[in-house]
Coordinates of C-alpha atoms in Angstrom, one line a residue:
M212 CA 7.4 -4.9 -16.9
R213 CA 4.2 -3.8 -16.3
I214 CA 1.5 -6.0 -18.5
S215 CA -1.7 -3.8 -17.4
E216 CA -0.7 -0.4 -17.9
A217 CA 0.2 -1.1 -21.8
L218 CA -2.9 -2.6 -22.3
T219 CA -4.8 0.7 -23.4
T220 CA -2.2 1.0 -26.1
M221 CA -1.9 -2.7 -27.3
R222 CA -3.8 -4.1 -30.5
K223 CA -6.8 -6.3 -30.0
S224 CA -4.7 -9.3 -31.0
E225 CA -1.8 -8.3 -28.3
R226 CA -4.3 -8.1 -25.6
K227 CA -5.2 -11.5 -26.4
V228 CA -1.6 -11.8 -25.7
A229 CA -1.9 -10.1 -22.2
D230 CA -5.0 -11.4 -21.5
Y231 CA -3.9 -15.3 -21.6
V232 CA -0.5 -13.9 -19.7
L233 CA -2.4 -12.6 -17.0
R234 CA -4.6 -15.2 -16.6
Q235 CA -1.7 -18.0 -16.7
P236 CA 1.5 -16.8 -15.7
A237 CA 3.0 -19.8 -14.6
D238 CA 2.3 -21.7 -17.4
I239 CA 4.2 -19.4 -19.8
I240 CA 7.4 -20.2 -18.4
H241 CA 7.6 -24.0 -20.2
M242 CA 5.8 -23.0 -23.2
R243 CA 7.3 -22.1 -26.6
I244 CA 6.4 -18.9 -29.0
V245 CA 4.3 -21.3 -30.9
D246 CA 2.3 -22.7 -27.8
L247 CA 1.3 -19.1 -26.9
A248 CA 0.7 -18.3 -30.1
R249 CA -1.7 -21.3 -29.9
Q250 CA -3.7 -21.0 -27.0
A251 CA -3.8 -17.3 -27.4
E252 CA -5.7 -17.7 -30.7
V253 CA -3.3 -15.2 -32.5
S254 CA 0.0 -15.2 -35.1
E255 CA 3.8 -15.8 -33.3
P256 CA 4.7 -12.1 -34.6
T257 CA 1.9 -10.9 -32.6
V258 CA 3.3 -12.2 -29.3
V259 CA 6.9 -10.7 -30.6
R260 CA 4.7 -7.9 -31.2
F261 CA 3.2 -7.9 -27.8
C262 CA 6.6 -8.5 -25.9
R263 CA 8.0 -5.4 -27.5
A264 CA 4.9 -3.4 -26.0
I265 CA 5.8 -4.2 -22.7
G266 CA 9.4 -3.5 -22.9
C267 CA 10.9 -7.1 -23.3
E268 CA 13.1 -7.8 -26.4
G269 CA 11.3 -10.9 -27.7
F270 CA 10.1 -13.9 -26.4
Q271 CA 12.9 -15.7 -24.7
D272 CA 13.3 -12.3 -22.7
F273 CA 9.8 -11.8 -21.7
K274 CA 9.9 -15.0 -20.5
L275 CA 13.0 -14.4 -18.5
N276 CA 11.8 -11.6 -17.0
L277 CA 8.4 -13.0 -16.0
A278 CA 10.2 -16.1 -14.3
Q279 CA 11.9 -13.5 -12.2
Q280 CA 9.0 -11.4 -10.9
L281 CA 7.2 -14.5 -10.2
A282 CA 10.2 -15.8 -8.2
S283 CA 10.2 -12.3 -6.6
S284 CA 5.9 -11.7 -6.3
P285 CA 3.9 -14.8 -6.6
S286 CA 0.8 -13.3 -7.0
F287 CA 2.2 -12.0 -9.9
G288 CA -1.0 -10.4 -12.3
Q289 CA -3.0 -11.5 -9.5
I290 CA -4.9 -7.4 -9.9
A291 CA -4.8 -7.2 -12.8
V292 CA -8.5 -7.3 -13.9
T293 CA -9.3 -8.3 -17.4
D294 CA -12.7 -8.3 -19.5
Q295 CA -12.9 -11.8 -19.0
D296 CA -13.1 -11.8 -15.0
S297 CA -15.9 -13.2 -13.3
I298 CA -16.7 -11.2 -9.3
A299 CA -15.0 -14.4 -8.0
D300 CA -12.0 -14.3 -10.4
F301 CA -11.1 -10.8 -9.3
S302 CA -12.0 -11.2 -5.9
H303 CA -9.8 -13.9 -5.7
K304 CA -7.1 -11.6 -7.2
V305 CA -7.6 -9.0 -4.9
F306 CA -7.1 -11.1 -1.5
D307 CA -4.2 -12.8 -3.2
S308 CA -2.5 -9.6 -4.4
T309 CA -2.6 -8.0 -1.2
I310 CA -1.9 -10.8 1.5
D311 CA 1.6 -10.8 -1.2
T312 CA 1.6 -7.6 -0.8
L313 CA 2.1 -7.4 3.2
L314 CA 4.3 -9.9 3.0
Q315 CA 6.8 -8.4 1.6
V316 CA 6.3 -5.0 3.2
R317 CA 6.2 -7.1 6.5
D318 CA 10.1 -8.6 5.0
K319 CA 11.3 -5.1 4.4
L320 CA 10.2 -3.2 7.3
D321 CA 13.5 -2.2 9.2
P322 CA 13.1 -2.8 13.1
G323 CA 15.4 -0.5 14.4
I324 CA 13.5 1.9 12.2
L325 CA 10.1 0.7 13.7
D326 CA 12.1 1.1 17.0
A327 CA 13.0 4.8 16.6
A328 CA 9.2 5.8 15.4
V329 CA 7.8 3.8 18.3
S330 CA 10.4 6.0 20.6
A331 CA 9.6 9.6 19.2
I332 CA 5.8 8.9 19.4
C333 CA 5.8 7.9 23.2
N334 CA 8.0 10.9 24.0
A335 CA 6.4 13.7 21.5
N336 CA 3.3 15.9 24.0
R337 CA 1.9 16.0 20.0
V338 CA 1.8 13.4 17.6
E339 CA -0.1 14.7 13.9
F340 CA -0.8 12.8 10.6
Y341 CA -0.9 14.5 7.7
G342 CA -1.4 12.7 4.1
F343 CA -3.5 13.6 1.2
G344 CA -6.3 11.6 -1.3
A345 CA -6.2 8.3 -0.2
S346 CA -3.5 8.5 1.9
G347 CA -5.5 11.4 4.0
A348 CA -7.7 8.2 4.4
V349 CA -4.9 6.3 6.6
A350 CA -4.0 9.9 8.4
A351 CA -8.0 10.1 9.7
D352 CA -7.6 6.1 11.0
A353 CA -4.1 6.4 12.2
Q354 CA -5.5 9.6 14.4
H355 CA -8.8 7.5 16.4
K356 CA -5.9 4.7 17.3
F357 CA -3.2 7.1 18.4
F358 CA -6.4 8.9 20.4
R359 CA -7.4 6.1 22.4
L360 CA -3.6 6.0 23.8
Q361 CA -3.8 8.8 25.3
L362 CA -2.0 11.1 23.5
A363 CA -3.1 14.7 21.3
T364 CA -3.5 13.6 18.2
A365 CA -5.0 14.8 14.3
A366 CA -4.8 14.2 11.5
H367 CA -4.9 16.9 8.6
S368 CA -5.6 16.3 4.7
D369 CA -5.9 19.5 4.2
P370 CA -2.4 21.8 3.1
H371 CA -3.3 24.7 4.7
I372 CA -4.2 23.7 8.2
Q373 CA -1.3 21.2 7.6
N374 CA 0.9 24.0 7.7
M375 CA -0.9 25.8 10.2
S376 CA 0.0 22.4 12.1
A377 CA 3.5 22.6 11.6
M378 CA 4.0 25.8 12.2
S379 CA 2.6 25.5 16.4
M380 CA 4.7 22.4 16.3
Q381 CA 7.3 22.3 19.5
P382 CA 10.6 20.8 19.5
G383 CA 10.4 16.6 19.9
D384 CA 6.5 16.9 18.3
V385 CA 6.0 13.9 16.0
I386 CA 4.0 14.2 12.8
V387 CA 3.8 11.1 10.7
A388 CA 4.0 12.3 7.1
I389 CA 1.8 9.5 4.8
S390 CA 2.2 9.5 1.0
Q391 CA 1.9 6.7 -2.0
S392 CA 3.9 8.4 -4.4
G393 CA 6.5 10.3 -1.8
R394 CA 6.4 13.2 -3.9
T395 CA 3.9 15.4 -3.1
K396 CA 5.0 18.8 -3.0
A397 CA 2.5 20.2 -0.2
L398 CA 3.2 17.2 1.6
L399 CA 7.3 18.3 1.6
H400 CA 6.9 21.7 2.4
S401 CA 4.4 20.9 5.5
M402 CA 7.7 18.5 6.4
D403 CA 10.1 21.0 6.3
M404 CA 8.3 23.3 8.3
V405 CA 8.0 20.8 11.2
K406 CA 11.6 20.5 11.1
Q407 CA 12.5 23.9 11.7
A408 CA 10.5 24.0 14.6
G409 CA 12.2 20.8 15.9
G410 CA 9.7 18.0 15.6
V411 CA 9.8 14.9 14.5
V412 CA 8.9 13.9 10.8
I413 CA 7.9 10.4 10.6
A414 CA 7.6 9.0 6.6
I415 CA 6.0 6.3 5.3
A416 CA 6.6 6.1 1.4
P417 CA 8.3 4.4 -0.8
S418 CA 12.1 4.1 -1.1
N419 CA 14.3 6.8 -3.2
T420 CA 11.5 9.7 -3.0
P421 CA 11.9 13.6 -1.4
V422 CA 9.2 12.3 1.2
I423 CA 11.5 9.7 2.4
H424 CA 15.0 11.2 2.0
N425 CA 13.1 14.5 3.7
A426 CA 12.3 12.3 6.9
S427 CA 13.8 12.3 10.6
I428 CA 12.8 8.9 10.5
P429 CA 11.8 7.4 7.0
I430 CA 9.6 4.0 7.0
V431 CA 9.9 2.8 3.4
V432 CA 7.0 0.7 2.5
D433 CA 7.3 0.0 -1.9
V434 CA 4.3 -1.5 -3.2
E435 CA 3.8 -2.7 -6.8
E436 CA 0.8 -1.7 -8.1
D437 CA -0.2 -4.0 -10.9
I438 CA -2.6 -1.7 -12.0
E439 CA -3.0 2.0 -12.3
I440 CA -6.7 2.5 -14.0
Y441 CA -8.5 1.4 -10.6
T442 CA -7.4 2.8 -7.5
P443 CA -4.3 1.7 -5.2
L444 CA -5.2 -0.7 -3.5
S445 CA -2.7 -2.4 -1.6
S446 CA -0.2 0.2 -0.8
R447 CA -3.4 2.0 1.3
I448 CA -4.0 -1.3 2.9
A449 CA -0.2 -1.7 3.9
H450 CA 0.3 1.9 5.0
L451 CA -2.5 0.8 7.4
V452 CA -1.3 -1.9 8.8
V453 CA 2.3 -0.2 9.7
I454 CA 0.4 2.0 11.1
D455 CA -1.1 -0.5 13.3
V456 CA 2.6 -1.7 13.9
L457 CA 3.3 1.6 15.4
A458 CA 0.5 1.4 17.6
I459 CA 0.9 -1.9 18.9
G460 CA 4.7 -0.8 19.8
V461 CA 3.6 2.5 21.6
A462 CA 0.6 0.7 23.7
Q463 CA 3.3 -1.8 24.5
R464 CA 5.5 0.9 25.7
K465 CA 3.0 2.4 27.7
G466 CA 2.2 -1.2 29.6
S467 CA -0.7 -1.7 32.1
E468 CA -1.8 2.3 33.0
L469 CA -3.0 2.3 28.8
Q470 CA -4.3 -1.4 29.4
D471 CA -6.5 0.0 32.3
H472 CA -7.2 3.2 30.0
L473 CA -8.4 1.1 27.2
F474 CA -10.8 -1.1 29.2
K475 CA -12.4 1.9 30.3
L476 CA -12.7 2.9 26.9
K477 CA -14.5 -0.4 26.2
Q478 CA -16.8 -0.1 29.3
G479 CA -17.4 3.1 28.6
L480 CA -18.6 2.4 24.8
R481 CA -20.9 -0.1 25.5
S482 CA -23.6 1.9 26.7
L483 CA -23.9 3.3 23.3
R484 CA -24.3 -0.2 21.5
V485 CA -27.3 -2.5 21.1
Q486 CA -26.3 -5.6 23.3
P487 CA -27.8 -9.5 22.6
E488 CA -29.9 -9.6 25.5
D489 CA -31.7 -6.0 24.1
K490 CA -34.7 -7.2 21.7
R491 CA -35.2 -3.5 21.2

């Protein structure tokens, strides 16, 4: 049930119902159709049309679906920005929705898959990150994190460079394919080339997608974005956190030797920063 996605096709009166539902989803469970019509300042037939516009058979079916979504996702509707929202309103929605998403992703991650990914990265001579668009930004962030862990790393968001990278892989080398859709053709092509070269493909993508099915080590990250009008928010952040989990796992495996290296890096960067006592 995607209320936000249907907003653009609704009549003005139906949008009034949608806006009220998104503002007060928990209250709807205890309402009669006449109550919702009164609160949204519309007629009862308009409420019925709203329910059908979002794929429900009627008001009772809508309430049942809403109750199920509220049970599985306490922040349902949090990211659905309405015309009446103030800056404070949608700021809270963004934070609440992201927190809820991260908790859901955390609880569904498979520890065995994460352990396999960490082991593959630790044993690789090269670790490279592939992603397009917003996933390209995640790949760049991942390269920065793993570069500090004494690994030969790179990040590529151009399909031609990805192909050249994939063709140069050696057995045991690792690429991490990051995708919010899990269906990018160019990424799938690069993944095939890496596997043909004997490399290991770790994928971070939604379940039941070609990217996940094509991976050597599939890390499933399912995120329901509540609105598609704005850029996806929670999925990108969830991918960044999964990258952090892998980085911590690699750092833990490398032990005290890596800790000494990271301390030296931190000390070396001090000269590039203005210190509190520096008054210039």
